[in-house]
Amino acid sequence: GTWTEQDGEIWQVQKSGDGYDVTVLHPHDTPSKEAFNVHTLRLKNADYIDATSKSQPDLAIAGHLFAKIEVQGDEMRVTLLNDDWLKKTMQAGLAPPSVTGEDKRIILTAPTSDLQRFVTMHAADADAWDAEASTFHRVR
């Protein structure tokens, strides 16, 4: 369906094969959109999404973007891995393989099974996740 966040960002989600095609519309300043292939997965007691970009060159290098996802009725909360925590974890040699894109965004490039183990290991670590989730509401 279509989901919107309070700041006006819109996610259009359509089933595609064993995952979803997600188009993210950014309405502010210079309106733009991004396209992703998204798979959902359950690790221990939490649900996550694993997204690969169809439109951002940095994520088009077979990188992964992991986020916790919680859906209750018509509300969806998305919490990303915390960039600062991930950088520190990388510098300490404790993160799976990754690269840094042109925009300084960390792109996880390890095999999916390694990333799932890493995310599971840090699922309850509050420092590993952004303090605030993005909350979306189903439009239709």
PDB file of C-alpha atoms in Angstrom:
ATOM      1  CA  GLY A   1       0.000   0.000   0.000  1.00  0.00           C
ATOM      2  CA  THR A   2       0.950   3.621   0.372  1.00  0.00           C
ATOM      3  CA  TRP A   3       2.458   4.893   3.627  1.00  0.00           C
ATOM      4  CA  THR A   4       3.229   8.473   4.644  1.00  0.00           C
ATOM      5  CA  GLU A   5       5.396   9.991   7.367  1.00  0.00           C
ATOM      6  CA  GLN A   6       4.579  13.184   9.290  1.00  0.00           C
ATOM      7  CA  ASP A   7       7.200  15.154   7.310  1.00  0.00           C
ATOM      8  CA  GLY A   8       5.436  14.190   4.074  1.00  0.00           C
ATOM      9  CA  GLU A   9       7.729  11.393   2.861  1.00  0.00           C
ATOM     10  CA  ILE A  10       5.705   8.720   1.056  1.00  0.00           C
ATOM     11  CA  TRP A  11       6.523   5.019   0.627  1.00  0.00           C
ATOM     12  CA  GLN A  12       4.674   3.155  -2.136  1.00  0.00           C
ATOM     13  CA  VAL A  13       4.998  -0.583  -1.482  1.00  0.00           C
ATOM     14  CA  GLN A  14       4.083  -3.290  -4.009  1.00  0.00           C
ATOM     15  CA  LYS A  15       4.587  -7.045  -3.771  1.00  0.00           C
ATOM     16  CA  SER A  16       7.218  -8.262  -6.245  1.00  0.00           C
ATOM     17  CA  GLY A  17       8.303 -11.904  -6.373  1.00  0.00           C
ATOM     18  CA  ASP A  18       9.516 -12.960  -2.919  1.00  0.00           C
ATOM     19  CA  GLY A  19       9.899  -9.335  -1.767  1.00  0.00           C
ATOM     20  CA  TYR A  20       8.627  -5.850  -2.447  1.00  0.00           C
ATOM     21  CA  ASP A  21       9.296  -2.917  -4.757  1.00  0.00           C
ATOM     22  CA  VAL A  22       9.369   0.287  -2.713  1.00  0.00           C
ATOM     23  CA  THR A  23       9.342   3.780  -4.178  1.00  0.00           C
ATOM     24  CA  VAL A  24      10.186   6.541  -1.704  1.00  0.00           C
ATOM     25  CA  LEU A  25       8.930  10.008  -2.619  1.00  0.00           C
ATOM     26  CA  HIS A  26      10.705  12.964  -0.983  1.00  0.00           C
ATOM     27  CA  PRO A  27       8.411  16.010  -1.381  1.00  0.00           C
ATOM     28  CA  HIS A  28      10.576  18.741   0.216  1.00  0.00           C
ATOM     29  CA  ASP A  29      12.997  21.235  -1.355  1.00  0.00           C
ATOM     30  CA  THR A  30      13.732  19.529  -4.658  1.00  0.00           C
ATOM     31  CA  PRO A  31      11.155  16.750  -4.940  1.00  0.00           C
ATOM     32  CA  SER A  32      12.789  13.427  -5.726  1.00  0.00           C
ATOM     33  CA  LYS A  33      12.191   9.712  -5.519  1.00  0.00           C
ATOM     34  CA  GLU A  34      14.229   6.567  -4.860  1.00  0.00           C
ATOM     35  CA  ALA A  35      13.456   2.959  -5.747  1.00  0.00           C
ATOM     36  CA  PHE A  36      14.391  -0.115  -3.695  1.00  0.00           C
ATOM     37  CA  ASN A  37      14.050  -3.891  -3.751  1.00  0.00           C
ATOM     38  CA  VAL A  38      13.060  -4.884  -0.223  1.00  0.00           C
ATOM     39  CA  HIS A  39      12.909  -8.222   1.550  1.00  0.00           C
ATOM     40  CA  THR A  40      11.461  -8.720   5.010  1.00  0.00           C
ATOM     41  CA  LEU A  41      12.896 -11.176   7.502  1.00  0.00           C
ATOM     42  CA  ARG A  42      12.419 -12.213  11.086  1.00  0.00           C
ATOM     43  CA  LEU A  43      15.513 -12.629  13.259  1.00  0.00           C
ATOM     44  CA  LYS A  44      14.792 -13.896  16.763  1.00  0.00           C
ATOM     45  CA  ASN A  45      11.924 -11.711  18.039  1.00  0.00           C
ATOM     46  CA  ALA A  46      12.171  -8.761  15.654  1.00  0.00           C
ATOM     47  CA  ASP A  47      11.247  -8.006  12.055  1.00  0.00           C
ATOM     48  CA  TYR A  48      13.674  -6.322   9.675  1.00  0.00           C
ATOM     49  CA  ILE A  49      13.906  -5.127   6.110  1.00  0.00           C
ATOM     50  CA  ASP A  50      16.916  -5.665   3.864  1.00  0.00           C
ATOM     51  CA  ALA A  51      16.856  -3.074   1.073  1.00  0.00           C
ATOM     52  CA  THR A  52      18.960  -2.758  -2.053  1.00  0.00           C
ATOM     53  CA  SER A  53      18.739   0.361  -4.164  1.00  0.00           C
ATOM     54  CA  LYS A  54      17.487   0.432  -7.709  1.00  0.00           C
ATOM     55  CA  SER A  55      18.275   4.152  -8.035  1.00  0.00           C
ATOM     56  CA  GLN A  56      21.225   5.112  -5.777  1.00  0.00           C
ATOM     57  CA  PRO A  57      24.612   4.233  -7.259  1.00  0.00           C
ATOM     58  CA  ASP A  58      26.143   3.671  -3.805  1.00  0.00           C
ATOM     59  CA  LEU A  59      23.613   0.981  -2.935  1.00  0.00           C
ATOM     60  CA  ALA A  60      23.602  -0.452  -6.454  1.00  0.00           C
ATOM     61  CA  ILE A  61      26.926  -2.176  -5.655  1.00  0.00           C
ATOM     62  CA  ALA A  62      25.129  -5.103  -4.037  1.00  0.00           C
ATOM     63  CA  GLY A  63      25.025  -3.338  -0.709  1.00  0.00           C
ATOM     64  CA  HIS A  64      22.440  -3.797   2.018  1.00  0.00           C
ATOM     65  CA  LEU A  65      20.520  -1.358   4.176  1.00  0.00           C
ATOM     66  CA  PHE A  66      19.141  -3.074   7.273  1.00  0.00           C
ATOM     67  CA  ALA A  67      16.374  -1.552   9.372  1.00  0.00           C
ATOM     68  CA  LYS A  68      14.087  -2.785  12.128  1.00  0.00           C
ATOM     69  CA  ILE A  69      10.461  -2.664  11.099  1.00  0.00           C
ATOM     70  CA  GLU A  70       7.333  -2.827  13.219  1.00  0.00           C
ATOM     71  CA  VAL A  71       3.880  -2.886  11.645  1.00  0.00           C
ATOM     72  CA  GLN A  72       0.749  -2.627  13.766  1.00  0.00           C
ATOM     73  CA  GLY A  73      -2.443  -2.082  11.853  1.00  0.00           C
ATOM     74  CA  ASP A  74      -2.022   1.059   9.774  1.00  0.00           C
ATOM     75  CA  GLU A  75       1.185   2.227  11.501  1.00  0.00           C
ATOM     76  CA  MET A  76       4.728   1.253  10.439  1.00  0.00           C
ATOM     77  CA  ARG A  77       7.868   2.175  12.411  1.00  0.00           C
ATOM     78  CA  VAL A  78      11.280   1.940  10.692  1.00  0.00           C
ATOM     79  CA  THR A  79      14.510   2.198  12.718  1.00  0.00           C
ATOM     80  CA  LEU A  80      17.869   2.305  10.925  1.00  0.00           C
ATOM     81  CA  LEU A  81      21.241   1.151  12.180  1.00  0.00           C
ATOM     82  CA  ASN A  82      22.979   4.136  13.783  1.00  0.00           C
ATOM     83  CA  ASP A  83      25.678   5.482  11.429  1.00  0.00           C
ATOM     84  CA  ASP A  84      28.016   6.666  14.207  1.00  0.00           C
ATOM     85  CA  TRP A  85      27.797   3.328  16.022  1.00  0.00           C
ATOM     86  CA  LEU A  86      28.367   1.455  12.767  1.00  0.00           C
ATOM     87  CA  LYS A  87      31.453   3.581  11.955  1.00  0.00           C
ATOM     88  CA  LYS A  88      32.932   2.907  15.419  1.00  0.00           C
ATOM     89  CA  THR A  89      32.166  -0.794  15.088  1.00  0.00           C
ATOM     90  CA  MET A  90      33.851  -0.838  11.671  1.00  0.00           C
ATOM     91  CA  GLN A  91      36.929   0.987  12.995  1.00  0.00           C
ATOM     92  CA  ALA A  92      37.196  -1.584  15.794  1.00  0.00           C
ATOM     93  CA  GLY A  93      37.096  -4.373  13.196  1.00  0.00           C
ATOM     94  CA  LEU A  94      33.846  -5.759  14.599  1.00  0.00           C
ATOM     95  CA  ALA A  95      31.521  -5.061  11.665  1.00  0.00           C
ATOM     96  CA  PRO A  96      30.984  -7.206   8.577  1.00  0.00           C
ATOM     97  CA  PRO A  97      32.561  -6.069   5.295  1.00  0.00           C
ATOM     98  CA  SER A  98      31.344  -2.724   4.020  1.00  0.00           C
ATOM     99  CA  VAL A  99      32.367   0.244   1.925  1.00  0.00           C
ATOM    100  CA  THR A 100      31.854   3.968   2.335  1.00  0.00           C
ATOM    101  CA  GLY A 101      29.981   5.629  -0.492  1.00  0.00           C
ATOM    102  CA  GLU A 102      30.608   9.050  -2.010  1.00  0.00           C
ATOM    103  CA  ASP A 103      28.085  10.590   0.398  1.00  0.00           C
ATOM    104  CA  LYS A 104      29.963   8.991   3.372  1.00  0.00           C
ATOM    105  CA  ARG A 105      27.091   6.529   3.887  1.00  0.00           C
ATOM    106  CA  ILE A 106      28.217   3.080   5.036  1.00  0.00           C
ATOM    107  CA  ILE A 107      27.123   0.350   2.655  1.00  0.00           C
ATOM    108  CA  LEU A 108      27.092  -3.185   4.059  1.00  0.00           C
ATOM    109  CA  THR A 109      28.491  -5.570   1.446  1.00  0.00           C
ATOM    110  CA  ALA A 110      28.872  -8.809   3.407  1.00  0.00           C
ATOM    111  CA  PRO A 111      26.845 -11.885   2.442  1.00  0.00           C
ATOM    112  CA  THR A 112      23.269 -11.830   3.698  1.00  0.00           C
ATOM    113  CA  SER A 113      23.856 -14.643   6.221  1.00  0.00           C
ATOM    114  CA  ASP A 114      26.767 -12.706   7.817  1.00  0.00           C
ATOM    115  CA  LEU A 115      24.655  -9.560   8.023  1.00  0.00           C
ATOM    116  CA  GLN A 116      21.779 -11.461   9.600  1.00  0.00           C
ATOM    117  CA  ARG A 117      24.137 -12.813  12.289  1.00  0.00           C
ATOM    118  CA  PHE A 118      25.532  -9.317  12.889  1.00  0.00           C
ATOM    119  CA  VAL A 119      22.067  -7.735  13.178  1.00  0.00           C
ATOM    120  CA  THR A 120      20.836 -10.527  15.456  1.00  0.00           C
ATOM    121  CA  MET A 121      23.876 -10.083  17.708  1.00  0.00           C
ATOM    122  CA  HIS A 122      23.117  -6.345  18.098  1.00  0.00           C
ATOM    123  CA  ALA A 123      19.303  -6.428  17.984  1.00  0.00           C
ATOM    124  CA  ALA A 124      18.930  -5.466  21.661  1.00  0.00           C
ATOM    125  CA  ASP A 125      21.849  -2.990  21.696  1.00  0.00           C
ATOM    126  CA  ALA A 126      20.156   0.426  21.926  1.00  0.00           C
ATOM    127  CA  ASP A 127      23.333   2.180  20.722  1.00  0.00           C
ATOM    128  CA  ALA A 128      23.250   0.178  17.472  1.00  0.00           C
ATOM    129  CA  TRP A 129      19.951   1.686  16.355  1.00  0.00           C
ATOM    130  CA  ASP A 130      18.833   5.257  15.742  1.00  0.00           C
ATOM    131  CA  ALA A 131      17.178   6.737  18.818  1.00  0.00           C
ATOM    132  CA  GLU A 132      14.093   7.724  16.841  1.00  0.00           C
ATOM    133  CA  ALA A 133      12.129   5.578  14.450  1.00  0.00           C
ATOM    134  CA  SER A 134      10.437   6.995  11.392  1.00  0.00           C
ATOM    135  CA  THR A 135       6.703   6.447  11.756  1.00  0.00           C
ATOM    136  CA  PHE A 136       4.521   5.985   8.697  1.00  0.00           C
ATOM    137  CA  HIS A 137       0.746   5.696   8.424  1.00  0.00           C
ATOM    138  CA  ARG A 138      -1.073   3.711   5.738  1.00  0.00           C
ATOM    139  CA  VAL A 139      -2.833   5.981   3.302  1.00  0.00           C
ATOM    140  CA  ARG A 140      -4.603   3.246   1.340  1.00  0.00           C
TER     141      ARG A 140
END
